[in-house]
Short mmCIF file of N, CA and C in Angstrom, two decimals:
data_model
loop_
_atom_site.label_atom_id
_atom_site.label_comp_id
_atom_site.label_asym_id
_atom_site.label_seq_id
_atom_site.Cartn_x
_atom_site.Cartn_y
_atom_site.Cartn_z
N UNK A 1202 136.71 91.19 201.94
CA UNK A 1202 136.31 91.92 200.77
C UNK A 1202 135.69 90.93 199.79
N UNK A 1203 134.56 90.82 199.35
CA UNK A 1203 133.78 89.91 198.12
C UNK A 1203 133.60 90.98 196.71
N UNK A 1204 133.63 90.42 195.99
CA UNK A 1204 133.46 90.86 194.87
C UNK A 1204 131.45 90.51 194.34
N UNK A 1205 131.57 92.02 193.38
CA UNK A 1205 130.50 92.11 193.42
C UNK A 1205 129.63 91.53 192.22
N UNK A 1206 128.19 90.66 192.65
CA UNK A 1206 127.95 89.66 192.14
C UNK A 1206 127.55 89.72 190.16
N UNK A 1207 127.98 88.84 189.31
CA UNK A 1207 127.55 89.38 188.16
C UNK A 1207 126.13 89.28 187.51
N UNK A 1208 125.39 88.61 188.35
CA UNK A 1208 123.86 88.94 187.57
C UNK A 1208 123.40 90.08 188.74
N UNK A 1209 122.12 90.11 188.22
CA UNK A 1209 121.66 91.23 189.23
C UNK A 1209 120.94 90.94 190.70
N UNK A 1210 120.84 92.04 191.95
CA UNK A 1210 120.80 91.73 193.12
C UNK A 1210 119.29 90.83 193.46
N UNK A 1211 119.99 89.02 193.55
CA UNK A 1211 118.73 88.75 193.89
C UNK A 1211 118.39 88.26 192.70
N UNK A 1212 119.18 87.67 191.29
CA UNK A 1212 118.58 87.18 190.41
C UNK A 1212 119.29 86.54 189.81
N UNK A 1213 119.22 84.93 189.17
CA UNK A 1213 119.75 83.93 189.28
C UNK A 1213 120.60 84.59 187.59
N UNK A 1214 121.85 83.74 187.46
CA UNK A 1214 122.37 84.41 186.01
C UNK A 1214 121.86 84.74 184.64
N UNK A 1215 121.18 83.15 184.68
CA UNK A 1215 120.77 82.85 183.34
C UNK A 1215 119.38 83.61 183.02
N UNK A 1216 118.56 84.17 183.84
CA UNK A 1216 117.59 85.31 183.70
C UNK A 1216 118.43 86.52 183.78
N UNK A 1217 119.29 86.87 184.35
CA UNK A 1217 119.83 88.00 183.92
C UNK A 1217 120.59 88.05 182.86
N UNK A 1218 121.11 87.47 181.68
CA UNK A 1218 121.21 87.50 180.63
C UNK A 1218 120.58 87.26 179.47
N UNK A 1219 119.40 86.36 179.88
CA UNK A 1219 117.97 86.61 179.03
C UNK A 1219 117.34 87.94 178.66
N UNK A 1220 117.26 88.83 179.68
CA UNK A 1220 116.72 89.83 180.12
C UNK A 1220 117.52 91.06 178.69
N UNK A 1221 118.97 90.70 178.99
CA UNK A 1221 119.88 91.29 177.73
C UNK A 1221 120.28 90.98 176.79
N UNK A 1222 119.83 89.75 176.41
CA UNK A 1222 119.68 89.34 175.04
C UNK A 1222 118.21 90.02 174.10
N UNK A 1223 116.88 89.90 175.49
CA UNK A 1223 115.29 90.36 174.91
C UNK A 1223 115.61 91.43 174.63
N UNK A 1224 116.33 92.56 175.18
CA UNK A 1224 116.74 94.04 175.05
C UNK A 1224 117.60 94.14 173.97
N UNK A 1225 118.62 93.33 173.77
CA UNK A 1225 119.44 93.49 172.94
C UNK A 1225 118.39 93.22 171.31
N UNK A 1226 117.56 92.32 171.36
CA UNK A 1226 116.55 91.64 170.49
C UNK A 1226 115.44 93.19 169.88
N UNK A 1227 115.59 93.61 170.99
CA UNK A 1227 114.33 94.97 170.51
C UNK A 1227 115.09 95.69 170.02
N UNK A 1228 114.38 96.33 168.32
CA UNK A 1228 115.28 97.03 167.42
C UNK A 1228 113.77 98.16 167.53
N UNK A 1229 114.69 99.54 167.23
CA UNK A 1229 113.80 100.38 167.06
C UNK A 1229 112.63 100.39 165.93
N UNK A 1230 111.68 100.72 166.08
CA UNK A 1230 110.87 100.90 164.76
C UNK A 1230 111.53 101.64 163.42
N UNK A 1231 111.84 102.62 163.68
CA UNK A 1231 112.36 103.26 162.59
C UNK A 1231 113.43 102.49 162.10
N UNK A 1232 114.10 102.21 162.82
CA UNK A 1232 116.05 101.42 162.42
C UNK A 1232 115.24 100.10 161.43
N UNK A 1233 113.82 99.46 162.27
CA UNK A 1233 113.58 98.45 160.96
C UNK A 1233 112.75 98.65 159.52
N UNK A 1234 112.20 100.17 159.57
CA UNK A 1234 111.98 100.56 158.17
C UNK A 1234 113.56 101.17 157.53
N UNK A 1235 114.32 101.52 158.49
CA UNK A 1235 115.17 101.80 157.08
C UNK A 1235 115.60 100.82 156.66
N UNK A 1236 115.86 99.66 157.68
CA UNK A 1236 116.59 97.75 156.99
C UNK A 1236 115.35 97.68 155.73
N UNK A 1237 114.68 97.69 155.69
CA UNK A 1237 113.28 97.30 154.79
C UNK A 1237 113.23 97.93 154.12
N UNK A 1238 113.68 99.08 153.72
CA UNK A 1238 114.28 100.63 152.51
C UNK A 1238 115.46 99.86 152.31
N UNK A 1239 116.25 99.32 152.82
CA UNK A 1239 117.32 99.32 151.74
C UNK A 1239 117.42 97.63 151.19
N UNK A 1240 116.33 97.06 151.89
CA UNK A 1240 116.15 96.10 151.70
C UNK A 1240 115.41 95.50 150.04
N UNK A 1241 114.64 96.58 150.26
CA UNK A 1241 113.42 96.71 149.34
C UNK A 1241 114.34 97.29 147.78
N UNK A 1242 115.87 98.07 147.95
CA UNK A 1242 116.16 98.49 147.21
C UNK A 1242 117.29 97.90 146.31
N UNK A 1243 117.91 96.91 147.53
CA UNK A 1243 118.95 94.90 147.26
C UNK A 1243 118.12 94.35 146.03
N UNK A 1244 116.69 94.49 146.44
CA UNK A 1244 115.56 93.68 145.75
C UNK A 1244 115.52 94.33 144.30
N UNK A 1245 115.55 95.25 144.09
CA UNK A 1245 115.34 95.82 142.94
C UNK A 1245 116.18 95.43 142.32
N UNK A 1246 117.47 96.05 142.85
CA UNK A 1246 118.87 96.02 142.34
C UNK A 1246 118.93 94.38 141.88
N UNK A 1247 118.64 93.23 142.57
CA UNK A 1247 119.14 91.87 142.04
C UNK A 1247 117.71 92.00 140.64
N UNK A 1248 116.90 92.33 141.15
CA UNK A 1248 115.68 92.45 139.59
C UNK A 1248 116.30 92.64 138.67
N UNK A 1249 116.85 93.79 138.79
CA UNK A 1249 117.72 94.65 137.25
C UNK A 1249 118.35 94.14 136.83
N UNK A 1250 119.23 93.27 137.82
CA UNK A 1250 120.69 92.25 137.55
C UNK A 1250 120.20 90.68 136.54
N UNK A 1251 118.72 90.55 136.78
CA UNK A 1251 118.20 89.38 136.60
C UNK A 1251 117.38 89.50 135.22
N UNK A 1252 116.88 90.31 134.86
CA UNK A 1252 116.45 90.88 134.21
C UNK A 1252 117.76 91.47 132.83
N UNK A 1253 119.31 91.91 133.04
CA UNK A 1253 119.99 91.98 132.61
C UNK A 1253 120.64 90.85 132.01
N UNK A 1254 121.44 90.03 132.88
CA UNK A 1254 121.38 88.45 132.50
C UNK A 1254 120.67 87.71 131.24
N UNK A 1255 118.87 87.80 131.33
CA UNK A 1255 118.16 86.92 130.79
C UNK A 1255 118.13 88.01 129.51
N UNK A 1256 118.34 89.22 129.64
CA UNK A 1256 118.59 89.70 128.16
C UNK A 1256 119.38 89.64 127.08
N UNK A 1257 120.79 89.39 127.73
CA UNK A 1257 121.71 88.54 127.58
C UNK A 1257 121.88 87.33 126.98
N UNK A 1258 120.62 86.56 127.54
CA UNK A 1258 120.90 85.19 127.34
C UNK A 1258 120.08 84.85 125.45
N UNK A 1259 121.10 84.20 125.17
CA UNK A 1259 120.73 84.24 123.61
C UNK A 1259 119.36 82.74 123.54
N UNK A 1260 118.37 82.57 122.81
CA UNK A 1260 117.27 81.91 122.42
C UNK A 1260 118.25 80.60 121.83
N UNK A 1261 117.99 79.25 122.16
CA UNK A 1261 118.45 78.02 121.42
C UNK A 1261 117.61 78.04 120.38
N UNK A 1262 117.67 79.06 119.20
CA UNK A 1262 117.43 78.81 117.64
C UNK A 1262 117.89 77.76 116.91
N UNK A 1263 118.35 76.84 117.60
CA UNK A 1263 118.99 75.73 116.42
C UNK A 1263 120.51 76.03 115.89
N UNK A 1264 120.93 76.89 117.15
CA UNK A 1264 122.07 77.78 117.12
C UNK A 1264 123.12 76.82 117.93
N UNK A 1265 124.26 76.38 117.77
CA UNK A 1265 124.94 75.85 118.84
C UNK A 1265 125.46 76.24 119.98
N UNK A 1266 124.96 76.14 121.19
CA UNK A 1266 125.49 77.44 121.81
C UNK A 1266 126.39 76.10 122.89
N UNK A 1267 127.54 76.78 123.30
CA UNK A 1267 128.51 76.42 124.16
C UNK A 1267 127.99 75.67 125.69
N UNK A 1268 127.59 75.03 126.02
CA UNK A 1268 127.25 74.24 127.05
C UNK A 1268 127.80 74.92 128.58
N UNK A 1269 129.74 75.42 128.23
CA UNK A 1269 130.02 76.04 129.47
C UNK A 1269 129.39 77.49 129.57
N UNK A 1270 129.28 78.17 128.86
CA UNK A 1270 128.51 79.68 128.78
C UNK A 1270 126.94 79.27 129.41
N UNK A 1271 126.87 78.47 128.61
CA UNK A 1271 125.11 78.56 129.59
C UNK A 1271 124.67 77.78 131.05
N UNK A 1272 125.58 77.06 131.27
CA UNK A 1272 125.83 76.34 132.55
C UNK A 1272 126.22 77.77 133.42
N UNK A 1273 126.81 78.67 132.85
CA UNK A 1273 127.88 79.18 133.66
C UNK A 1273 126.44 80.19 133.81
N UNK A 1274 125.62 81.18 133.26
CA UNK A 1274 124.89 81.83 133.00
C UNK A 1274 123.50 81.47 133.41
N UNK A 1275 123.25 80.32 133.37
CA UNK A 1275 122.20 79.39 134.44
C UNK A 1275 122.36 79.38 135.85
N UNK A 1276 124.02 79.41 135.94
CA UNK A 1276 124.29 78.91 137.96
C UNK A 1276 124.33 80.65 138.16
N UNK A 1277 124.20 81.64 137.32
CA UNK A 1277 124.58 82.80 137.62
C UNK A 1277 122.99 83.53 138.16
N UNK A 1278 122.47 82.79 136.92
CA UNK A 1278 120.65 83.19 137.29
C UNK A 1278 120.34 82.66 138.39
N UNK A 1279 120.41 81.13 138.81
CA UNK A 1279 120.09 80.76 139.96
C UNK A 1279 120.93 81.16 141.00
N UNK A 1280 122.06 81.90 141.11
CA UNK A 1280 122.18 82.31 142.20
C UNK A 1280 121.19 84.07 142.62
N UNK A 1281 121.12 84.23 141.81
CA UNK A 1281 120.45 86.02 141.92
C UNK A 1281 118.92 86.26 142.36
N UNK A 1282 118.21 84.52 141.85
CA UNK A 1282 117.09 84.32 142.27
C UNK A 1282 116.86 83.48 143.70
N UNK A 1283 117.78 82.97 143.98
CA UNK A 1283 118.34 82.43 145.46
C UNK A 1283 118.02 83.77 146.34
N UNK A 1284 119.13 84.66 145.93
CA UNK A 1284 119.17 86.14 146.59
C UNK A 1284 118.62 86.32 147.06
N UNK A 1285 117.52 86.69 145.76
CA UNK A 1285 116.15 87.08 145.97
C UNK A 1285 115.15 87.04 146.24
N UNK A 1286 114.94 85.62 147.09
CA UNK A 1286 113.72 84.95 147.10
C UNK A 1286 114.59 85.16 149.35
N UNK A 1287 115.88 85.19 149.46
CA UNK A 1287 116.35 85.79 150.95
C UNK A 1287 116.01 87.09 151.02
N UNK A 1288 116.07 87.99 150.40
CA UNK A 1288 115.91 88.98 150.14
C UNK A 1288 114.14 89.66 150.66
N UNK A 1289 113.69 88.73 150.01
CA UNK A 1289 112.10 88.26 150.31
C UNK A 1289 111.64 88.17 151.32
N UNK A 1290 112.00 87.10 152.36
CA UNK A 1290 112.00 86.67 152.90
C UNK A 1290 112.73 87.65 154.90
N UNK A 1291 113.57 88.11 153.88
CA UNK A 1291 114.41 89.16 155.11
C UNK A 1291 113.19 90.37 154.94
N UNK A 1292 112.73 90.81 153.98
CA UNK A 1292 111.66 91.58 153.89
C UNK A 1292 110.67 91.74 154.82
N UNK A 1293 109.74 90.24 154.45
CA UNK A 1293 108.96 89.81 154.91
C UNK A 1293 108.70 89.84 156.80
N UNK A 1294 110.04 89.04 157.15
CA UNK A 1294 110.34 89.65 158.60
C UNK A 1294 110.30 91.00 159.14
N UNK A 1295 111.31 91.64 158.55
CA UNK A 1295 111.04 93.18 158.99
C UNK A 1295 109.41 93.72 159.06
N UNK A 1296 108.45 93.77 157.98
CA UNK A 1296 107.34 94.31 157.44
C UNK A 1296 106.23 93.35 158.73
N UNK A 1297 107.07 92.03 159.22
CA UNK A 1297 106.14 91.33 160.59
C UNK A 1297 106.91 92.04 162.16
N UNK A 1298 108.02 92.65 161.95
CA UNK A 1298 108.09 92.81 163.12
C UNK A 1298 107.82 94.85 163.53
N UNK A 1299 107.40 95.34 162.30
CA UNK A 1299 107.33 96.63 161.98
C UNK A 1299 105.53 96.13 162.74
N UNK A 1300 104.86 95.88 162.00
CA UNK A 1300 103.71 95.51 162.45
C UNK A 1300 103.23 95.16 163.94
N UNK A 1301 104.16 94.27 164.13
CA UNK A 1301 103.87 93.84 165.62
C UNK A 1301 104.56 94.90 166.57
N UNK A 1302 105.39 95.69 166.42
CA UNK A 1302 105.92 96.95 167.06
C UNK A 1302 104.90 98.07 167.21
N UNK A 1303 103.84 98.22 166.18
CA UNK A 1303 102.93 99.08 166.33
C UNK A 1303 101.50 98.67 165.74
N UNK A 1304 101.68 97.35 166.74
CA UNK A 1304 100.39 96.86 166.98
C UNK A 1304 99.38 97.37 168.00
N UNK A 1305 99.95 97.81 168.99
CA UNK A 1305 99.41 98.52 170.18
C UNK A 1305 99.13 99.80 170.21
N UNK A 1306 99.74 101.12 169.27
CA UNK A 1306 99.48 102.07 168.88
C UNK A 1306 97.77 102.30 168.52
N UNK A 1307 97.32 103.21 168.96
CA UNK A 1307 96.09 103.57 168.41
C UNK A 1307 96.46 104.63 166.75
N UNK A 1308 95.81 104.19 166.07
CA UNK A 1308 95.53 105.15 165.01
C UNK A 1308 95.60 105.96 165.14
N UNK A 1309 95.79 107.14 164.34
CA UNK A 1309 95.40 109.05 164.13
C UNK A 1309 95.01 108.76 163.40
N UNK A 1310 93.61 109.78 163.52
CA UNK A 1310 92.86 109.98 162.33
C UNK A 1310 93.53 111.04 161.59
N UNK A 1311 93.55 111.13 160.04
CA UNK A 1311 94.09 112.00 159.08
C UNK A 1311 94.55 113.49 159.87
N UNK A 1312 92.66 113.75 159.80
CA UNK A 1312 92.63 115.24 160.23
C UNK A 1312 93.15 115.84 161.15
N UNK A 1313 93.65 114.90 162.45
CA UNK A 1313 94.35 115.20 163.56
C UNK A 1313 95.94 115.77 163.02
N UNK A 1314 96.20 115.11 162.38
CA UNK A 1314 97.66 115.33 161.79
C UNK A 1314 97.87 117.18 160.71
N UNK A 1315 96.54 117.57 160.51
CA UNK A 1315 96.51 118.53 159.63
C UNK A 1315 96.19 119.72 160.86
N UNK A 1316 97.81 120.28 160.78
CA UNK A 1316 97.66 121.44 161.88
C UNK A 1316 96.37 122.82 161.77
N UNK A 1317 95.81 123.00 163.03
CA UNK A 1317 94.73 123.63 162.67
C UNK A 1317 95.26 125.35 163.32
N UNK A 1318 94.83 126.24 162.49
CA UNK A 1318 94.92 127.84 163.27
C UNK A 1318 94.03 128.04 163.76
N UNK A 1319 93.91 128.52 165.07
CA UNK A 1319 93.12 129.16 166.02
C UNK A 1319 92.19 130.59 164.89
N UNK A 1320 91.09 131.08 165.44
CA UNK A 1320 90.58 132.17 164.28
C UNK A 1320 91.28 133.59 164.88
N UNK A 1321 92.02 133.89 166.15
CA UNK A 1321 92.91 134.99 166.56
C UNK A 1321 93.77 134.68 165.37
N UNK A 1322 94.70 134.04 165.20
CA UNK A 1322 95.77 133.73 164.56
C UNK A 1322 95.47 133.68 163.13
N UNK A 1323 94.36 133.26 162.60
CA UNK A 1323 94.56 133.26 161.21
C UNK A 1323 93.97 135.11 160.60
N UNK A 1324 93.82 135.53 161.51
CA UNK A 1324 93.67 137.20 160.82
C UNK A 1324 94.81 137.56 161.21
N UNK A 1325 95.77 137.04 161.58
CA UNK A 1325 97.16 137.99 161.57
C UNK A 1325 97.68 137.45 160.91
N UNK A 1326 97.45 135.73 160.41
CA UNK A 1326 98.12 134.96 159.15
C UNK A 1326 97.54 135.65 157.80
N UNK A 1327 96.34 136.15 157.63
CA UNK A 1327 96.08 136.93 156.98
C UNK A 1327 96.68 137.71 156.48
N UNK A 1328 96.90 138.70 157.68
CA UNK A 1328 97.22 140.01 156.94
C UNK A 1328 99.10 139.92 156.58
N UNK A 1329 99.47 138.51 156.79
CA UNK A 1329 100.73 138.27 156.91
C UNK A 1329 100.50 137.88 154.84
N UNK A 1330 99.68 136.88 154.68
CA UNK A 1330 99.50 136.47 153.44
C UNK A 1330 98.87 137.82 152.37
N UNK A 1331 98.15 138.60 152.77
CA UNK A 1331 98.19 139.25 152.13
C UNK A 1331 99.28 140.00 151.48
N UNK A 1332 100.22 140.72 152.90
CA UNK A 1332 101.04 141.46 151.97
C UNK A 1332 102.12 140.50 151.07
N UNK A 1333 102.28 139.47 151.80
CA UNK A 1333 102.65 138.24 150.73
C UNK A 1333 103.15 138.67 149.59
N UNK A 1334 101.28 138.43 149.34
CA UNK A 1334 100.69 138.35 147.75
C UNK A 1334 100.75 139.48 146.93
N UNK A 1335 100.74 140.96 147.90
CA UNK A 1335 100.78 141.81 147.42
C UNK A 1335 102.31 142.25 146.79
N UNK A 1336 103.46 141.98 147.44
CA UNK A 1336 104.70 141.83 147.36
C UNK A 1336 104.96 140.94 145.71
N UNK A 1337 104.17 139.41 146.10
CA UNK A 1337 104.76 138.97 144.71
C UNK A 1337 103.75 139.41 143.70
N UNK A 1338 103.02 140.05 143.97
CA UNK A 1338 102.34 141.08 142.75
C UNK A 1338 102.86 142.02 142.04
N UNK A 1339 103.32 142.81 143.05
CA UNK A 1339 104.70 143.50 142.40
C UNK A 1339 105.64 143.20 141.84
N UNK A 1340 106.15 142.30 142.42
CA UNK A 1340 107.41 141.81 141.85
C UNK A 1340 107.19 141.22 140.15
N UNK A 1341 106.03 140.79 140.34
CA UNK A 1341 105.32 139.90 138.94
C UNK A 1341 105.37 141.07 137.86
N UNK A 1342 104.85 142.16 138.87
CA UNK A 1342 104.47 143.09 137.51
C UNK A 1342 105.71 143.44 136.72
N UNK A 1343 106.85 143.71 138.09
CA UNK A 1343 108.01 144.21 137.55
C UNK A 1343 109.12 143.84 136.83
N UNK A 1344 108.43 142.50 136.93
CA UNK A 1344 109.68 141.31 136.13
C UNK A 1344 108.49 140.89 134.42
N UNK A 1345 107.41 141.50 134.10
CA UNK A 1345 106.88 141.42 133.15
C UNK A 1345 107.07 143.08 131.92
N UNK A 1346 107.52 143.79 132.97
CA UNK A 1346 107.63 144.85 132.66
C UNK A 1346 109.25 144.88 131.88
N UNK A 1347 109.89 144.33 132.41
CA UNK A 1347 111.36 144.81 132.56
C UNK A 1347 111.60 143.55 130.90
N UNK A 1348 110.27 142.12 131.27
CA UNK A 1348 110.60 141.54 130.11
C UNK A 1348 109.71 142.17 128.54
N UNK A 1349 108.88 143.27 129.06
CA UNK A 1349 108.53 144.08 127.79
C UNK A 1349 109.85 144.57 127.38
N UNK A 1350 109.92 145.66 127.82
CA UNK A 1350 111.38 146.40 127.22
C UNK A 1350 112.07 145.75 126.16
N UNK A 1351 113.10 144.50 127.51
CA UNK A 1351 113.80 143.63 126.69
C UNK A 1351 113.07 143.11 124.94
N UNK A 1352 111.89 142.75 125.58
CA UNK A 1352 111.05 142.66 124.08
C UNK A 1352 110.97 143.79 122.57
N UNK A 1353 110.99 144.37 123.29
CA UNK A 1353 110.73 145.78 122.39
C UNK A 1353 112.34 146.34 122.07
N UNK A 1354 113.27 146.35 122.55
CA UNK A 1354 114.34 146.24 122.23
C UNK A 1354 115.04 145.17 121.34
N UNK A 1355 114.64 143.85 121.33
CA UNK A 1355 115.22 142.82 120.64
C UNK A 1355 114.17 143.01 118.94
N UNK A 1356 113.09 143.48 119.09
CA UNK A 1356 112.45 144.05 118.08
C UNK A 1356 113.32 144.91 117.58
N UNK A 1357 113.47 146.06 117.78
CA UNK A 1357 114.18 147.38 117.36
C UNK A 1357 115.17 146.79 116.67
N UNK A 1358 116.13 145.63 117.57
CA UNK A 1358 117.09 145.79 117.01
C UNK A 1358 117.52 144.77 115.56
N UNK A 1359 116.19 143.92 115.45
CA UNK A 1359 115.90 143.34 114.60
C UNK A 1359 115.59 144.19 113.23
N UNK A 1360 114.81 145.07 113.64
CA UNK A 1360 113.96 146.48 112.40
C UNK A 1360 115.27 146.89 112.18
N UNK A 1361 116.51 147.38 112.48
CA UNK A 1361 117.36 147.86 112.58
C UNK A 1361 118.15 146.82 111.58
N UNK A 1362 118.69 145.92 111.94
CA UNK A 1362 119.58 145.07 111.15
C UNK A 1362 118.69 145.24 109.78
N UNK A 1363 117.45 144.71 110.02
CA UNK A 1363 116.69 144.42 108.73
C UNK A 1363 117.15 145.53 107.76
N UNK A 1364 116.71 146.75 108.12
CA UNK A 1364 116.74 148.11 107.35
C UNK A 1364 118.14 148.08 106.79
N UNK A 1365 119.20 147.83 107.34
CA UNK A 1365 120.26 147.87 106.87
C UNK A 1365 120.92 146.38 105.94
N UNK A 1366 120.27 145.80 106.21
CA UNK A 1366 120.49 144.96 105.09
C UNK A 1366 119.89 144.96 103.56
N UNK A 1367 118.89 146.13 103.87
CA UNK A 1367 118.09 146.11 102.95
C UNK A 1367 118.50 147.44 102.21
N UNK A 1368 118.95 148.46 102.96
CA UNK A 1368 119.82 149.41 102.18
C UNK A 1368 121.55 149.00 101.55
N UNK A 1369 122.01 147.81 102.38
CA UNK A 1369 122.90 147.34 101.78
C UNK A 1369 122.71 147.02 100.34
N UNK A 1370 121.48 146.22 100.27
CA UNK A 1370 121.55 145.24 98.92
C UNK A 1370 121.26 146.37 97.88
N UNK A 1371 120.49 147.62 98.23
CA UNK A 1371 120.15 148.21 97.41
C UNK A 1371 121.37 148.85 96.96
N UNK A 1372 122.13 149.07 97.83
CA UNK A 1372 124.00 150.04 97.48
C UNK A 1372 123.92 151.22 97.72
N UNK A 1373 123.16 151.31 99.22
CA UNK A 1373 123.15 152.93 100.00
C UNK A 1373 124.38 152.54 100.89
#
């Protein structure tokens, strides 16, 4: 009984684990725009942080300012711009290997992408859009209608108070 061999039949080891490291190495296209979305969004986030900091940081007016506060507030800036300049840089990779992933792709042109109706189909999309339109025509009218009333009622009942305030004062 032999046991069965661990690279593959007929292929020396160290290519058969090359082989699954290159595979293991290929990341989907999409999986590396979302790293590069949230990448892109680390980036912001240390901006804001950096940008917060230096607002923070008070102007040497001839002011004495504490040596450990701004040491401390200096190593704080330089670390956020460290970050950010990895941050950059991790970017940068993704946005080269997004590229080289769909380097080989042919283009679509725009218009290809803009679904087209057959001319059978768009007279039954027609008469589909028409009654549509005719539907929220109605509906338009009936919700302009219903806001007359209301109108003409909040009138009334305005003429109404009025009148009676006005026979009040008089002492009817």
């Amino acid at each position: 009984m032999s046991t069965p061999p661990l690279a593959g039949a007929g292929m020396p080891p160290a290519a058969f684990s090359g082989t699954q490291a290159q595979a293991a190495r290929e990341v989907n296209t999409a999986s590396l725009c979302r790293i590069g979305q949230e990448t892109v969004q680390d980036i912001v986030f240390r901006t804001m942080e950096i940008f917060q900091l230096l607002r923070n940081m008070q102007l040497p007016n001839g002011v004495t300012y504490h040596t450990g506060t701004y040491q401390d507030r200096l190593g704080k800036l330089q670390e956020h711009l460290r970050q950010l300049s990895i941050l950059f840089r991790k970017l940068r990779l993704v946005y080269d290997k997004c590229n080289e992933n769909c380097a080989g792709l042919d283009p679509i042109p725009i218009e290809q992408l803009i679904p087209y109706v057959e001319e059978d189909g768009s007279k039954h999309d027609d008469r589909g859009a028409a009654s549509q339109l005719r539907f929220a025509s109605e509906e338009r009218r009936e919700i302009m209608e219903v806001n007359k009333v209301r109108k003409l009622k909040l009138i009334c009942m305005n003429d109404a108070k009025n009148v009676t305030l006005t026979l009040q004062s008089v002492g009817f």
